[in-house]
Amino acid sequence: MGEIALPNGISNGNINGVNGQSHSLNGYRKSCWYEEEIEEDLRWCFALNSILHTGASQYQDIALLDTKPFGKALVIDGKLQSAETDEFIYHECLVHPALLHNPSPKNVFIMGGGEGSTARELLRHKTIDKVVMCDIDEEVVNFCKSYFVVNKEAFRDTRLEVVINDARVELEARDESYDVIIGDLADPIDGGPCYKLYTKSFYELIVKPRLKQGGIFVTQAGPAGIFSHTEVFSCIYNTLRQVFKYVVPYSAHIPSYADIWGWVMASDSPLDLSAEELDLRMRHRIKGENGYLDGKTFTSASTLSKTVRNSLDNETHVYTEESARFIYGHGKHA
């Protein structure tokens, strides 16, 4: 739930439609501020230069903010999705480990990814012949095409096929199989459009059959901090363990998210490249330099803290539609 607080200290309401007030200690704000409720008793806020756009699609509420610390920031259903200054951390971590662990990835299916940044990182790989980006929300895709200049080249690349559809329906309907399938979905929130795409039945019956021999699935898996990892990260990891032979959880700090973020990579083939092997494949296979990820960084990212490791080892919850877990917040249809 995101709220915009104006310079006089009074809020103009929640950007996803929940009204409220916000006051500074001295009753006056020098800047307009964005405030996001991370938990019931915890909020995260930063100053804005301007509000570039607010709107709503059939599925989600959308806002684009020009923030002082993080540049342009995309907010969906009151949750910050991506910020200009640090989105490269999230997208490099989501894309490159899975692509590099595959011997020669040629075709990739993205579930979600309407912003275009995941496609951008994929298309840097010299082996890629085709990327299918399937997002349910055409308004978000068109919105991001218009506002995110950094991804314009990716959207023009002839190797990219953009499909507007439910990812589950699209994967079921397609006959082709993929070297890598990527879950770049919105977080599972109550009333959001994506939580059914984190379930055991979806992974087992839809995703896995669409992977080629030795194929890899990777998904963003929500907050992975010391206190936040039990929301969904640990159960997404445990759910994938029920479906795939090899499962690797990893995480990185994303400044604009105000937390450590998690991803989970899974396959029936080993996922055990050394830092040196990852670096070698990066040099040979990726155009340009990564800003964040290299072999040692991935080794560090996949070495979780004692607290998180213990939680993941002892997690028993399996994600189903009937027993879904959500991060804090509410979607448009809650």
Coordinates of C-alpha atoms in Angstrom, one line a residue:
M1 CA 0.0 0.0 0.0
G2 CA 1.7 3.2 -1.2
E3 CA 0.8 6.6 0.0
I4 CA 1.8 10.0 -1.4
A5 CA 2.4 12.7 1.2
L6 CA 2.3 16.3 0.0
P7 CA 4.6 19.2 1.3
N8 CA 2.0 20.5 3.7
G9 CA 2.1 17.1 5.6
I10 CA -1.3 16.0 4.5
S11 CA -1.6 12.9 2.3
N12 CA -3.5 13.0 -1.0
G13 CA -4.4 9.4 -0.3
N14 CA -3.1 5.9 -1.1
I15 CA -2.1 5.5 -4.7
N16 CA -4.1 2.3 -4.8
G17 CA -7.2 3.9 -3.5
V18 CA -7.0 3.7 0.3
N19 CA -7.3 7.2 1.9
G20 CA -5.1 8.3 4.8
Q21 CA -3.1 11.1 6.3
S22 CA 0.6 11.5 6.8
H23 CA 2.1 14.2 9.0
S24 CA 5.7 15.2 9.5
L25 CA 7.0 15.9 13.0
N26 CA 7.0 19.7 12.6
G27 CA 3.8 19.7 10.5
Y28 CA 5.6 20.7 7.3
R29 CA 7.3 18.7 4.5
K30 CA 9.8 20.3 2.2
S31 CA 9.2 17.5 -0.4
C32 CA 6.4 15.3 -1.7
W33 CA 7.0 11.8 -0.3
Y34 CA 6.1 8.2 -1.2
E35 CA 5.3 5.9 1.7
E36 CA 4.9 2.1 1.4
E37 CA 3.6 0.0 4.2
I38 CA 5.9 -3.0 4.3
E39 CA 4.3 -4.5 7.4
E40 CA 1.5 -3.4 9.7
D41 CA 4.0 -1.6 12.0
L42 CA 6.7 -0.7 9.4
R43 CA 6.7 1.8 6.6
W44 CA 9.4 2.9 4.1
C45 CA 9.3 6.3 2.5
F46 CA 11.4 8.4 0.1
A47 CA 11.2 11.9 -1.4
L48 CA 9.6 12.4 -4.9
N49 CA 10.5 14.9 -7.6
S50 CA 7.1 14.3 -9.2
I51 CA 4.3 11.8 -9.9
L52 CA 4.6 11.0 -13.6
H53 CA 1.5 8.8 -13.9
T54 CA -1.2 7.0 -12.0
G55 CA -3.8 4.8 -13.5
A56 CA -5.5 1.4 -13.3
S57 CA -5.8 -1.6 -15.6
Q58 CA -8.3 -4.4 -15.4
Y59 CA -5.9 -6.3 -13.1
Q60 CA -3.8 -3.8 -11.2
D61 CA -3.3 -0.2 -10.0
I62 CA -0.3 1.4 -11.7
A63 CA 1.9 4.4 -10.8
L64 CA 5.1 5.8 -12.1
L65 CA 7.0 8.0 -9.7
D66 CA 10.1 10.2 -10.2
T67 CA 11.9 9.6 -6.9
K68 CA 14.9 11.5 -5.6
P69 CA 17.0 8.6 -4.4
F70 CA 16.0 5.9 -7.0
G71 CA 15.0 7.7 -10.2
K72 CA 11.9 6.5 -12.0
A73 CA 10.0 3.9 -10.0
L74 CA 7.2 1.6 -11.1
V75 CA 4.6 0.9 -8.4
I76 CA 1.9 -1.8 -8.9
D77 CA -0.9 -2.4 -6.4
G78 CA 1.0 -0.2 -3.9
K79 CA 4.2 -2.2 -4.1
L80 CA 7.4 -0.8 -5.7
Q81 CA 8.3 -3.2 -8.5
S82 CA 11.3 -1.6 -10.1
A83 CA 13.5 1.5 -9.7
E84 CA 15.7 3.0 -12.3
T85 CA 18.9 3.1 -10.2
D86 CA 19.0 -0.5 -8.9
E87 CA 16.7 -2.6 -11.2
F88 CA 19.9 -4.0 -12.7
I89 CA 20.6 -5.9 -9.5
Y90 CA 17.3 -7.7 -9.6
H91 CA 17.2 -8.5 -13.3
E92 CA 20.9 -9.7 -13.5
C93 CA 20.2 -12.0 -10.6
L94 CA 17.0 -13.3 -12.1
V95 CA 18.3 -13.9 -15.6
H96 CA 22.0 -14.7 -15.7
P97 CA 22.5 -17.6 -13.2
A98 CA 19.9 -19.8 -15.0
L99 CA 21.1 -18.9 -18.5
L100 CA 24.7 -19.5 -17.6
H101 CA 24.0 -22.9 -16.0
N102 CA 22.4 -24.0 -19.2
P103 CA 25.0 -25.3 -21.7
S104 CA 23.5 -23.4 -24.7
P105 CA 20.2 -21.7 -24.1
K106 CA 18.4 -20.7 -27.3
N107 CA 14.8 -20.1 -26.3
V108 CA 13.3 -18.7 -23.1
F109 CA 9.8 -18.1 -21.9
I110 CA 9.2 -15.2 -19.4
M111 CA 6.1 -15.3 -17.2
G112 CA 5.3 -11.7 -16.6
G113 CA 8.2 -9.3 -17.2
G114 CA 6.1 -6.6 -18.7
E115 CA 8.6 -3.9 -17.8
G116 CA 11.0 -5.3 -20.4
S117 CA 14.1 -5.5 -18.3
T118 CA 14.2 -9.3 -18.1
A119 CA 14.0 -9.5 -21.9
R120 CA 16.7 -6.9 -22.1
E121 CA 19.1 -9.0 -20.0
L122 CA 18.2 -12.2 -21.9
L123 CA 18.8 -10.7 -25.3
R124 CA 22.4 -9.9 -24.2
H125 CA 23.1 -13.6 -24.4
K126 CA 24.7 -14.5 -27.8
T127 CA 23.1 -18.0 -27.9
I128 CA 19.5 -16.7 -27.7
D129 CA 17.3 -17.1 -30.8
K130 CA 13.9 -16.4 -29.3
V131 CA 12.4 -14.9 -26.1
V132 CA 8.7 -15.1 -25.4
M133 CA 7.5 -12.5 -22.9
C134 CA 3.9 -13.3 -21.7
D135 CA 2.3 -10.7 -19.5
I136 CA -1.4 -10.7 -18.5
D137 CA -1.6 -6.9 -18.4
E138 CA -1.3 -5.1 -21.8
E139 CA -1.7 -1.7 -20.1
V140 CA 1.4 -2.3 -18.0
V141 CA 3.4 -3.5 -21.0
N142 CA 2.4 -0.5 -23.1
F143 CA 3.0 1.8 -20.2
C144 CA 6.5 0.5 -19.7
K145 CA 7.3 0.7 -23.4
S146 CA 6.5 4.4 -23.3
Y147 CA 8.3 5.3 -20.1
F148 CA 11.3 3.0 -19.8
V149 CA 13.8 4.2 -22.4
V150 CA 16.5 1.7 -21.3
N151 CA 14.4 -1.1 -22.6
K152 CA 13.3 0.4 -26.0
E153 CA 16.0 -1.6 -27.9
A154 CA 14.8 -4.9 -26.3
F155 CA 11.2 -4.3 -27.3
R156 CA 12.4 -3.6 -30.9
D157 CA 14.6 -6.8 -31.1
T158 CA 13.1 -9.3 -33.6
R159 CA 14.0 -12.2 -31.3
L160 CA 11.4 -11.0 -28.7
E161 CA 7.8 -12.1 -29.0
V162 CA 5.4 -10.2 -26.7
V163 CA 2.2 -12.1 -25.8
I164 CA -0.7 -10.7 -23.8
N165 CA -2.2 -13.6 -21.9
D166 CA -2.3 -15.5 -18.7
A167 CA 1.1 -17.3 -18.5
R168 CA -0.6 -20.5 -17.4
V169 CA -3.0 -20.5 -20.3
E170 CA -0.2 -19.6 -22.8
L171 CA 2.2 -22.3 -21.6
E172 CA -0.6 -24.9 -21.7
A173 CA -1.5 -24.0 -25.2
R174 CA 2.1 -24.0 -26.7
D175 CA 3.6 -27.1 -28.1
E176 CA 7.2 -25.9 -27.9
S177 CA 9.6 -26.5 -25.0
Y178 CA 12.1 -24.1 -23.6
D179 CA 15.7 -24.1 -22.3
V180 CA 14.8 -21.8 -19.5
I181 CA 11.4 -20.6 -18.1
I182 CA 11.6 -17.4 -15.9
G183 CA 9.0 -16.3 -13.4
D184 CA 9.2 -12.5 -13.3
L185 CA 5.8 -12.2 -11.7
A186 CA 4.4 -9.7 -9.2
D187 CA 4.6 -10.8 -5.6
P188 CA 2.0 -13.2 -4.4
I189 CA -0.4 -10.8 -2.6
D190 CA -4.0 -11.4 -1.5
G191 CA -6.2 -10.3 -4.4
G192 CA -3.3 -10.0 -6.8
P193 CA -3.3 -11.8 -10.2
C194 CA -0.2 -14.0 -9.8
Y195 CA -0.3 -16.2 -6.7
K196 CA -1.6 -19.2 -8.5
L197 CA 1.6 -19.3 -10.6
Y198 CA 3.6 -20.1 -7.4
T199 CA 1.8 -23.4 -6.7
K200 CA 3.1 -27.0 -6.7
S201 CA 0.5 -28.0 -9.3
F202 CA 1.5 -25.2 -11.6
Y203 CA 5.2 -26.1 -11.4
E204 CA 4.6 -29.8 -11.7
L205 CA 1.9 -29.9 -14.4
I206 CA 2.6 -26.8 -16.5
V207 CA 6.2 -25.5 -16.1
K208 CA 8.2 -28.7 -15.8
P209 CA 6.6 -30.4 -18.9
R210 CA 7.5 -27.3 -21.0
L211 CA 11.2 -27.5 -20.1
K212 CA 13.7 -29.2 -22.5
Q213 CA 16.0 -32.0 -21.2
G214 CA 18.3 -30.2 -18.8
G215 CA 16.1 -27.1 -18.8
I216 CA 16.0 -24.7 -15.9
F217 CA 13.2 -22.8 -14.1
V218 CA 13.9 -19.7 -12.1
T219 CA 11.5 -17.4 -10.3
Q220 CA 11.7 -14.3 -8.2
A221 CA 10.6 -15.4 -4.7
G222 CA 9.9 -12.4 -2.6
P223 CA 11.6 -10.9 0.4
A224 CA 14.5 -13.0 1.8
G225 CA 15.7 -11.0 4.8
I226 CA 16.3 -12.3 8.3
F227 CA 12.7 -11.5 9.3
S228 CA 10.9 -11.5 6.0
H229 CA 12.0 -14.7 4.3
T230 CA 9.3 -16.8 6.0
E231 CA 6.5 -14.8 4.2
V232 CA 6.9 -16.7 0.9
F233 CA 10.6 -17.3 0.1
S234 CA 11.0 -20.4 2.2
C235 CA 7.8 -22.0 1.0
I236 CA 8.5 -21.3 -2.7
Y237 CA 11.8 -23.0 -2.2
N238 CA 10.2 -26.0 -0.4
T239 CA 7.5 -26.2 -3.1
L240 CA 10.1 -26.4 -5.9
R241 CA 11.9 -29.1 -3.9
Q242 CA 8.9 -31.3 -4.3
V243 CA 9.0 -30.9 -8.1
F244 CA 12.7 -30.7 -9.2
K245 CA 15.8 -32.7 -8.2
Y246 CA 18.2 -29.7 -7.8
V247 CA 17.0 -26.4 -6.2
V248 CA 19.2 -23.4 -5.5
P249 CA 17.9 -20.4 -3.4
Y250 CA 19.9 -17.2 -3.5
S251 CA 19.4 -13.6 -2.5
A252 CA 20.7 -10.0 -2.8
H253 CA 20.1 -6.6 -1.3
I254 CA 17.9 -4.3 -3.4
P255 CA 18.2 -0.8 -1.9
S256 CA 14.8 0.5 -3.3
Y257 CA 13.0 -2.6 -1.8
A258 CA 14.4 -1.9 1.7
D259 CA 15.2 -5.5 2.1
I260 CA 17.1 -8.5 0.8
W261 CA 15.4 -10.2 -2.2
G262 CA 15.2 -13.8 -3.1
W263 CA 15.2 -16.0 -6.2
V264 CA 15.0 -19.8 -6.6
M265 CA 16.5 -21.7 -9.5
A266 CA 15.4 -25.4 -10.1
S267 CA 16.3 -28.2 -12.6
D268 CA 16.6 -31.9 -12.8
S269 CA 20.2 -31.4 -13.9
P270 CA 22.9 -30.3 -11.5
L271 CA 23.3 -26.5 -10.8
D272 CA 26.9 -26.5 -9.6
L273 CA 29.1 -24.3 -11.7
S274 CA 32.1 -22.8 -9.9
A275 CA 32.7 -19.0 -9.8
E276 CA 35.4 -19.4 -12.3
E277 CA 33.2 -21.4 -14.7
L278 CA 30.5 -18.8 -14.4
D279 CA 32.9 -16.0 -15.2
L280 CA 34.2 -17.8 -18.2
R281 CA 30.7 -18.3 -19.6
M282 CA 29.9 -14.6 -19.0
R283 CA 33.0 -13.5 -21.0
H284 CA 32.1 -15.8 -23.9
R285 CA 28.3 -15.6 -23.9
I286 CA 27.1 -12.2 -22.7
K287 CA 27.4 -8.9 -24.6
G288 CA 28.8 -6.1 -22.4
E289 CA 29.6 -6.0 -18.7
N290 CA 27.2 -6.8 -15.9
G291 CA 26.9 -4.1 -13.3
Y292 CA 26.4 -6.4 -10.4
L293 CA 26.7 -10.1 -11.0
D294 CA 29.9 -12.2 -11.5
G295 CA 30.9 -15.6 -10.4
K296 CA 32.0 -14.7 -6.9
T297 CA 28.9 -12.5 -6.4
F298 CA 26.6 -15.5 -7.3
T299 CA 28.6 -17.8 -4.9
S300 CA 28.0 -15.2 -2.2
A301 CA 24.3 -14.8 -3.1
S302 CA 23.7 -18.5 -2.9
T303 CA 25.4 -18.7 0.5
L304 CA 22.5 -17.8 2.8
S305 CA 22.8 -16.8 6.4
K306 CA 22.5 -19.4 9.1
T307 CA 19.0 -18.2 10.1
V308 CA 17.7 -18.4 6.6
R309 CA 19.4 -21.7 5.9
N310 CA 17.8 -23.3 9.0
S311 CA 14.4 -22.0 8.0
L312 CA 14.6 -23.3 4.5
D313 CA 15.9 -26.7 5.7
N314 CA 12.9 -27.0 8.2
E315 CA 10.2 -25.5 5.9
T316 CA 7.3 -27.9 5.4
H317 CA 4.7 -25.7 3.8
V318 CA 3.9 -26.5 0.2
Y319 CA 2.3 -23.7 -1.8
T320 CA -1.1 -24.6 -3.2
E321 CA -4.1 -22.5 -4.2
E322 CA -5.9 -23.7 -1.0
S323 CA -2.9 -22.9 1.3
A324 CA -1.4 -19.9 -0.4
R325 CA 0.9 -17.6 1.5
F326 CA 1.1 -13.9 0.7
I327 CA 3.4 -11.0 1.4
Y328 CA 1.9 -8.1 3.2
G329 CA -0.5 -6.0 1.2
H330 CA -3.6 -6.4 -0.9
G331 CA -4.2 -6.6 -4.7
K332 CA -7.0 -4.8 -6.6
H333 CA -9.4 -7.7 -6.2
A334 CA -8.8 -8.5 -2.6

